[in-house]
Tab-separated table of C-alpha atoms in Angstrom:
chain	number	residue	atom	x	y	z
K	750	MET	CA	158.028	87.509	58.203
K	751	SER	CA	158.271	88.875	61.695
K	752	ALA	CA	155.495	90.809	63.276
K	753	HIS	CA	156.313	93.840	65.365
K	754	ARG	CA	153.869	95.327	67.770
K	755	ILE	CA	153.502	99.035	67.316
K	756	ALA	CA	153.032	100.918	70.558
K	757	PRO	CA	150.059	103.272	70.482
K	758	VAL	CA	150.907	106.931	70.313
K	759	PRO	CA	149.163	108.785	73.122
K	760	ALA	CA	146.764	111.471	71.953
K	761	VAL	CA	147.905	114.958	72.519
K	762	ALA	CA	145.665	116.485	75.148
K	763	ARG	CA	144.026	119.637	73.888
K	764	PRO	CA	144.113	122.555	76.279
K	765	PRO	CA	140.637	123.667	77.385
K	766	ARG	CA	139.155	126.480	75.358
K	767	PHE	CA	138.654	129.788	77.053
K	768	TRP	CA	135.950	130.782	74.536
K	769	PRO	CA	133.114	128.270	73.995
K	770	PRO	CA	132.630	126.972	70.450
K	771	ALA	CA	130.173	128.488	67.979
K	772	ALA	CA	127.729	125.608	68.491
K	773	PHE	CA	127.316	126.635	72.125
K	774	TRP	CA	126.476	130.216	71.231
K	775	LYS	CA	124.006	129.099	68.600
K	776	ALA	CA	122.248	126.784	71.064
K	777	LEU	CA	122.269	129.444	73.780
K	778	GLY	CA	120.809	132.028	71.419
K	779	SER	CA	117.962	129.755	70.336
K	780	HIS	CA	117.069	129.006	73.971
K	781	ILE	CA	117.588	132.424	75.557
K	782	VAL	CA	115.651	134.438	72.979
K	783	ILE	CA	112.272	133.588	74.537
K	784	PRO	CA	113.226	134.577	78.120
K	785	LEU	CA	114.717	137.812	76.790
K	786	PHE	CA	111.525	138.480	74.830
K	787	LEU	CA	109.460	137.912	77.982
K	788	ALA	CA	111.690	140.204	80.068
K	789	ALA	CA	111.559	143.008	77.511
K	790	GLY	CA	107.844	142.558	76.889
K	791	MET	CA	106.885	142.556	80.554
K	792	ALA	CA	109.002	145.647	81.225
K	793	LEU	CA	107.545	147.540	78.265
K	794	ALA	CA	103.967	146.518	79.017
K	795	TYR	CA	103.857	147.049	82.767
K	796	LEU	CA	106.005	150.168	82.939
K	797	GLY	CA	104.369	151.586	79.829
K	798	ALA	CA	100.903	151.130	81.291
K	799	PHE	CA	101.487	151.961	84.946
K	800	HIS	CA	104.532	154.213	85.378
K	801	ALA	CA	102.712	157.516	84.849
K	802	ALA	CA	98.967	157.022	85.117
K	803	GLN	CA	97.112	160.304	84.737
K	804	PRO	CA	93.386	161.121	84.906
K	805	ASP	CA	91.880	161.695	81.489
K	806	ASN	CA	88.401	163.216	81.315
K	807	ILE	CA	87.121	161.670	84.544
K	808	PRO	CA	83.373	162.448	84.656
K	809	VAL	CA	82.685	164.548	87.739
K	810	GLY	CA	79.458	166.178	88.876
K	811	ILE	CA	79.050	169.506	90.698
K	812	VAL	CA	75.870	169.556	92.770
K	813	GLY	CA	73.900	172.728	92.175
K	814	GLN	CA	71.721	174.656	89.755
K	815	GLY	CA	71.832	178.059	88.175
K	816	PRO	CA	74.574	180.356	86.890
K	817	ALA	CA	76.811	179.995	89.956
K	818	ALA	CA	77.001	176.185	89.607
K	819	ASP	CA	77.576	176.457	85.846
K	820	VAL	CA	80.405	178.943	86.321
K	821	PHE	CA	81.988	176.775	89.029
K	822	ALA	CA	81.853	173.686	86.776
K	823	GLN	CA	83.342	175.592	83.858
K	824	THR	CA	86.103	176.958	86.092
K	825	LEU	CA	87.079	173.419	87.108
K	826	ASN	CA	87.038	172.325	83.475
K	827	ASP	CA	89.335	175.198	82.583
K	828	LYS	CA	91.754	174.413	85.412
K	829	ALA	CA	92.070	170.740	84.429
K	830	PRO	CA	90.803	170.484	80.847
K	831	SER	CA	92.331	167.066	80.172
K	832	ALA	CA	91.855	165.561	83.634
K	833	LEU	CA	88.183	166.284	84.372
K	834	ASP	CA	84.927	166.326	82.481
K	835	VAL	CA	82.787	168.426	84.824
K	836	SER	CA	79.009	168.780	84.605
K	837	THR	CA	76.317	169.955	86.990
K	838	VAL	CA	73.859	167.732	88.868
K	839	ALA	CA	70.641	169.121	90.287
K	840	THR	CA	70.642	167.444	93.712
K	841	ALA	CA	72.960	165.512	95.993
K	842	ALA	CA	70.625	162.511	95.839
K	843	LYS	CA	70.867	162.418	92.050
K	844	ALA	CA	74.655	162.784	92.257
K	845	ARG	CA	74.874	159.820	94.629
K	846	ALA	CA	72.703	157.739	92.308
K	847	GLU	CA	74.852	158.586	89.268
K	848	VAL	CA	78.069	157.814	91.124
K	849	ALA	CA	76.559	154.548	92.370
K	850	ASP	CA	75.570	153.386	88.877
K	851	GLY	CA	78.855	154.447	87.264
K	852	THR	CA	77.548	157.419	85.266
K	853	LEU	CA	79.828	159.709	87.271
K	854	SER	CA	83.163	158.807	88.804
K	855	ALA	CA	82.725	161.363	91.583
K	856	ALA	CA	80.671	164.367	92.624
K	857	TYR	CA	81.272	167.473	94.711
K	858	ALA	CA	78.578	169.035	96.902
K	859	THR	CA	78.836	172.051	99.193
K	860	ASP	CA	76.725	174.138	101.506
K	861	ALA	CA	77.635	177.172	103.572
K	862	THR	CA	79.661	175.215	106.113
K	863	HIS	CA	80.663	171.886	104.598
K	864	ALA	CA	81.912	170.076	101.450
K	865	THR	CA	81.223	166.460	100.453
K	866	ILE	CA	83.129	164.405	97.890
K	867	ILE	CA	80.964	161.540	96.631
K	868	VAL	CA	82.890	158.521	95.269
K	869	SER	CA	82.514	154.784	94.647
K	870	THR	CA	85.621	152.822	95.621
K	871	ALA	CA	84.056	149.518	94.568
K	872	ALA	CA	83.771	150.673	90.955
K	873	SER	CA	87.425	151.777	90.820
K	874	PRO	CA	89.605	152.473	93.859
K	875	ALA	CA	92.199	154.251	91.706
K	876	GLU	CA	89.627	156.520	90.081
K	877	ALA	CA	88.027	157.350	93.425
K	878	SER	CA	91.447	158.215	94.842
K	879	ALA	CA	92.267	160.386	91.824
K	880	ALA	CA	88.962	162.241	92.160
K	881	GLU	CA	89.607	162.900	95.851
K	882	GLU	CA	93.077	164.277	95.118
K	883	LEU	CA	91.664	166.631	92.492
K	884	MET	CA	88.760	167.860	94.647
K	885	LEU	CA	90.355	168.187	98.067
K	886	PRO	CA	92.324	171.344	97.115
K	887	ILE	CA	89.057	172.941	95.986
K	888	ALA	CA	87.523	172.427	99.413
K	889	TYR	CA	90.682	173.728	101.093
K	890	GLN	CA	90.566	176.874	98.968
K	891	GLN	CA	86.948	177.369	100.048
K	892	HIS	CA	87.987	176.813	103.695
K	893	LEU	CA	85.407	174.052	104.122
K	894	PRO	CA	85.724	170.838	106.136
K	895	VAL	CA	85.437	167.782	103.889
K	896	THR	CA	83.571	164.489	104.180
K	897	ILE	CA	84.120	161.551	101.825
K	898	ASP	CA	80.816	159.846	100.972
K	899	ASP	CA	81.604	156.408	99.565
K	900	VAL	CA	78.276	155.291	98.085
K	901	ARG	CA	79.574	151.839	97.069
K	902	PRO	CA	82.497	150.870	99.292
K	903	VAL	CA	84.562	147.779	98.683
K	904	PRO	CA	83.553	144.711	100.728
K	905	ALA	CA	85.168	144.232	104.117
K	906	ASP	CA	86.934	141.088	102.819
K	907	ASP	CA	88.351	142.933	99.788
K	908	MET	CA	89.755	146.141	101.246
K	909	THR	CA	91.922	146.927	98.206
K	910	GLY	CA	89.077	146.393	95.735
K	911	GLN	CA	91.374	144.183	93.647
K	912	GLY	CA	89.758	140.808	94.331
K	913	LEU	CA	88.036	140.509	90.951
K	914	PHE	CA	91.201	141.651	89.197
K	915	PHE	CA	93.289	138.941	90.862
K	916	MET	CA	90.589	136.412	90.015
K	917	MET	CA	90.958	137.433	86.363
K	918	VAL	CA	94.743	137.047	86.589
K	919	ALA	CA	94.339	133.538	88.030
K	920	MET	CA	91.984	132.503	85.215
K	921	SER	CA	94.362	133.984	82.630
K	922	VAL	CA	97.356	132.018	83.894
K	923	GLY	CA	95.275	128.864	84.286
K	924	GLY	CA	93.883	129.334	80.787
K	925	TYR	CA	97.048	129.785	78.773
K	926	SER	CA	99.004	127.171	80.733
K	927	SER	CA	96.124	124.718	80.193
K	928	ALA	CA	96.273	125.476	76.477
K	929	ILE	CA	99.922	124.400	76.361
K	930	ALA	CA	99.160	121.213	78.310
K	931	ILE	CA	96.211	120.305	76.088
K	932	SER	CA	98.229	120.957	72.928
K	933	ALA	CA	101.002	118.661	74.168
K	934	VAL	CA	98.724	115.620	74.505
K	935	ALA	CA	95.773	116.263	72.199
K	936	GLY	CA	97.532	117.166	68.966
K	937	ARG	CA	96.497	113.947	67.229
K	938	LEU	CA	92.941	113.940	68.510
K	939	GLY	CA	90.065	114.995	66.317
K	940	ILE	CA	89.029	118.620	66.313
K	941	GLY	CA	85.852	117.840	68.243
K	942	TRP	CA	87.783	116.282	71.104
K	943	ARG	CA	90.180	119.212	71.299
K	944	ILE	CA	87.277	121.629	71.595
K	945	ALA	CA	85.511	119.424	74.150
K	946	VAL	CA	88.624	119.085	76.322
K	947	SER	CA	89.188	122.856	76.088
K	948	ALA	CA	85.619	123.560	77.179
K	949	ALA	CA	85.785	121.132	80.108
K	950	THR	CA	89.108	122.576	81.257
K	951	ALA	CA	87.739	126.132	81.046
K	952	VAL	CA	84.816	125.176	83.288
K	953	VAL	CA	87.174	123.593	85.834
K	954	VAL	CA	89.555	126.589	85.878
K	955	SER	CA	86.658	129.013	86.303
K	956	ALA	CA	85.066	126.859	89.009
K	957	ILE	CA	88.314	126.723	90.992
K	958	THR	CA	88.835	130.493	90.905
K	959	THR	CA	85.157	131.191	91.672
K	960	VAL	CA	85.201	128.919	94.716
K	961	VAL	CA	88.422	130.511	95.960
K	962	ALA	CA	87.131	134.059	95.401
K	963	GLY	CA	83.617	133.384	96.678
K	964	PRO	CA	83.106	130.834	99.464
K	965	LEU	CA	86.762	130.802	100.547
K	966	PHE	CA	87.733	134.500	100.612
K	967	HIS	CA	84.284	136.162	100.257
K	968	VAL	CA	85.398	138.539	97.503
K	969	LEU	CA	82.207	137.911	95.525
K	970	ALA	CA	79.050	139.446	96.898
K	971	GLY	CA	76.514	137.213	95.178
K	972	ASN	CA	76.002	136.249	91.521
K	973	GLU	CA	78.688	133.553	91.815
K	974	TRP	CA	77.008	131.373	89.180
K	975	SER	CA	76.822	134.196	86.642
K	976	ILE	CA	80.394	135.299	87.318
K	977	GLY	CA	81.581	131.689	87.081
K	978	LEU	CA	79.844	131.169	83.728
K	979	LEU	CA	81.364	134.366	82.353
K	980	GLY	CA	84.719	133.164	83.699
K	981	ALA	CA	84.320	129.863	81.851
K	982	LEU	CA	83.607	131.741	78.606
K	983	TYR	CA	86.620	133.982	79.210
K	984	THR	CA	88.932	131.044	79.952
K	985	PHE	CA	87.557	129.040	77.013
K	986	GLY	CA	88.580	131.865	74.674
K	987	ILE	CA	92.138	131.831	76.037
K	988	ILE	CA	92.459	128.039	75.867
K	989	THR	CA	91.088	127.688	72.341
K	990	ILE	CA	93.345	130.464	71.064
K	991	GLY	CA	96.334	128.663	72.588
K	992	VAL	CA	95.298	125.258	71.253
K	993	GLY	CA	94.726	126.791	67.820
K	994	LEU	CA	98.074	128.608	67.748
K	995	HIS	CA	100.245	125.747	69.009
K	996	PRO	CA	100.397	123.690	65.750
K	997	MET	CA	101.460	126.836	63.878
K	998	LEU	CA	103.841	128.450	66.394
K	999	GLY	CA	105.293	125.505	68.292
K	1000	ARG	CA	107.547	126.617	71.147
K	1001	TRP	CA	106.704	130.251	70.425
K	1002	THR	CA	103.137	129.611	71.585
K	1003	THR	CA	104.013	130.296	75.238
K	1004	PRO	CA	105.560	133.744	74.676
K	1005	VAL	CA	102.763	134.718	72.285
K	1006	LEU	CA	100.116	133.705	74.836
K	1007	THR	CA	102.042	135.587	77.519
K	1008	LEU	CA	102.031	138.639	75.261
K	1009	LEU	CA	98.297	138.383	74.593
K	1010	PHE	CA	96.982	137.396	78.010
K	1011	VAL	CA	99.520	138.819	80.466
K	1012	MET	CA	101.424	141.736	78.937
K	1013	LEU	CA	98.453	143.242	77.106
K	1014	ASN	CA	95.561	141.646	78.944
K	1015	VAL	CA	96.463	142.492	82.534
K	1016	THR	CA	97.588	146.026	81.699
K	1017	THR	CA	94.397	146.890	79.791
K	1018	SER	CA	91.888	145.180	82.080
K	1019	GLY	CA	91.265	148.195	84.317
K	1020	GLY	CA	92.216	146.253	87.414
K	1021	ILE	CA	95.002	148.617	88.477
K	1022	PHE	CA	93.944	151.795	86.692
K	1023	PRO	CA	90.660	152.358	84.834
K	1024	GLN	CA	90.562	153.085	81.135
K	1025	ASN	CA	90.452	156.865	81.595
K	1026	MET	CA	93.722	156.778	83.559
K	1027	GLN	CA	95.666	154.628	81.076
K	1028	PRO	CA	97.993	155.771	78.280
K	1029	PRO	CA	96.198	156.007	74.902
K	1030	PHE	CA	97.588	152.738	73.515
K	1031	PHE	CA	96.410	150.666	76.468
K	1032	ALA	CA	93.145	152.590	76.788
K	1033	GLY	CA	92.414	151.806	73.142
K	1034	LEU	CA	93.058	148.095	73.625
K	1035	SER	CA	90.859	148.130	76.724
K	1036	THR	CA	87.791	148.801	74.567
K	1037	PHE	CA	87.896	145.322	73.021
K	1038	TRP	CA	90.404	143.195	74.972
K	1039	THR	CA	89.041	140.130	76.713
K	1040	GLY	CA	90.296	140.736	80.272
K	1041	ALA	CA	88.638	144.155	80.389
K	1042	ALA	CA	85.400	142.595	79.120
K	1043	TRP	CA	85.324	140.005	81.907
K	1044	LEU	CA	86.340	142.454	84.635
K	1045	ASP	CA	83.745	145.032	83.580
K	1046	SER	CA	80.973	142.420	83.541
K	1047	ALA	CA	82.063	140.948	86.895
K	1048	ARG	CA	82.160	144.411	88.484
K	1049	ALA	CA	78.690	145.141	87.137
K	1050	LEU	CA	77.355	141.932	88.682
K	1051	THR	CA	79.165	142.450	91.983
K	1052	TYR	CA	79.042	146.195	92.620
K	1053	LEU	CA	76.649	147.805	90.126
K	1054	PRO	CA	73.342	145.929	90.229
K	1055	GLY	CA	71.140	146.728	87.283
K	1056	GLN	CA	73.974	147.921	85.053
K	1057	GLU	CA	73.913	146.259	81.630
K	1058	PHE	CA	76.941	144.278	80.519
K	1059	GLY	CA	75.694	142.778	77.257
K	1060	PHE	CA	78.500	144.354	75.219
K	1061	ASP	CA	81.075	142.831	77.582
K	1062	GLY	CA	79.495	139.408	77.106
K	1063	LEU	CA	79.612	139.922	73.334
K	1064	ARG	CA	83.325	140.708	73.501
K	1065	LEU	CA	83.967	137.499	75.445
K	1066	ALA	CA	81.957	135.509	72.913
K	1067	LEU	CA	83.900	137.016	70.006
K	1068	TRP	CA	87.229	136.031	71.585
K	1069	ALA	CA	85.932	132.484	72.083
K	1070	THR	CA	84.777	132.417	68.453
K	1071	ALA	CA	88.245	133.531	67.351
K	1072	GLY	CA	89.713	130.636	69.337
K	1073	LEU	CA	87.409	128.127	67.652
K	1074	ALA	CA	88.316	129.564	64.251
K	1075	LEU	CA	92.032	129.204	65.032
K	1076	ILE	CA	91.555	125.546	65.988
K	1077	GLY	CA	89.794	124.979	62.671
K	1078	VAL	CA	92.507	126.729	60.664
K	1079	SER	CA	95.357	124.934	62.427
K	1080	HIS	CA	93.601	121.600	61.923
K	1081	LEU	CA	93.279	122.192	58.187
K	1082	LEU	CA	96.951	123.161	57.973
K	1083	THR	CA	97.947	120.017	59.884
K	1084	VAL	CA	95.908	117.801	57.569
K	1085	ARG	CA	97.481	119.422	54.502
K	1086	ARG	CA	101.007	119.035	55.890
K	1087	ARG	CA	100.401	115.357	56.507
K	1088	ARG	CA	99.046	114.910	53.005
K	1089	ALA	CA	102.009	116.790	51.523
K	1090	ALA	CA	104.441	114.596	53.461
K	1091	ASP	CA	102.897	111.422	52.038
K	1092	ASP	CA	100.672	111.981	49.044
K	1093	THR	CA	100.130	108.243	48.697
K	1094	LEU	CA	98.396	108.019	52.057
K	1095	ALA	CA	94.632	108.014	51.771
K	1096	ALA	CA	92.746	110.170	54.208
K	1097	THR	CA	90.955	108.279	56.932
K	1098	PRO	CA	87.199	108.752	57.412
K	1099	GLU	CA	87.934	110.576	60.681
K	1100	GLU	CA	90.302	113.023	58.911
K	1101	GLU	CA	87.745	113.652	56.186
K	1102	GLU	CA	84.991	114.212	58.769
K	1103	THR	CA	87.028	116.560	60.957
K	1104	ALA	CA	88.317	118.471	57.934
K	1105	ALA	CA	84.738	118.967	56.816
K	1106	VAL	CA	83.762	120.189	60.288
K	1107	ALA	CA	86.683	122.624	60.326
K	1108	ALA	CA	85.726	123.951	56.926
């Protein structure tokens, strides 16, 4: 029997495809959906909140007493019924005090030869600017020279008045990015360790931003310890919410945290425009969202001494409590998934203890 060697038949080279295969499009779709979500969300949030800011019932005082002052105040209300909420104030000294403590956003005082617009740029540069734009035409119609009396100006090292706002943005980014990092390495740790690491990280993030804003750039005018502690509570709420969501959402945790603490948080904080210059949706969120709570309390400590901010502290505490609750819920779900995957595996004492703590 003779053996014949069979020459191999060369493979026919396939011409390159012009159109990628279906597997490519499927993989591209699963990866590109999050960036597209972020692009659409950021555009909707930022343009929706900032593209057409309008004054809405800005509280303004007219200095004066008697029928003439009442008629003047009512005339201004009638001219801008949705923009201004005009009332009368007995004296210029009282008007300055109410603008300084935030009761009024601005006040307008006149005598026979002069007009004064009283504002507080430290409380809200945008609101002070809006009040000036609304009141300057009044003085021009009365043919009176105008002086701007800024009873609480922004510090010399924070000319835009946005220092606290940018500090809040820094803590927000540090908080939700820390949540992702902690979730990546602490998923198998007990619930107590996850909370402890979150708390320690929150303190560090707040300390870094407080040092940068205070001693380095002099944005803070005292009360650094109080502002730093409130910052730690604020950041702790963000981190615990992220750590709690990660076991349930996986790779969608980052876009969800971006939605919560960038798209909605930054736009509703009052850092760019105050609540009464925001569209209704964002103004409504501002009443309970965490960034607005921290910024309001920090402004009270920095610019409005004596103003109470207990409700703002309560809002921060409630967000932190929600984060702790999410960690507990996600831990219970993780324990149940592990048990369902192997129902012959007995729970360890640590699992039983942490499950009891979470419950």
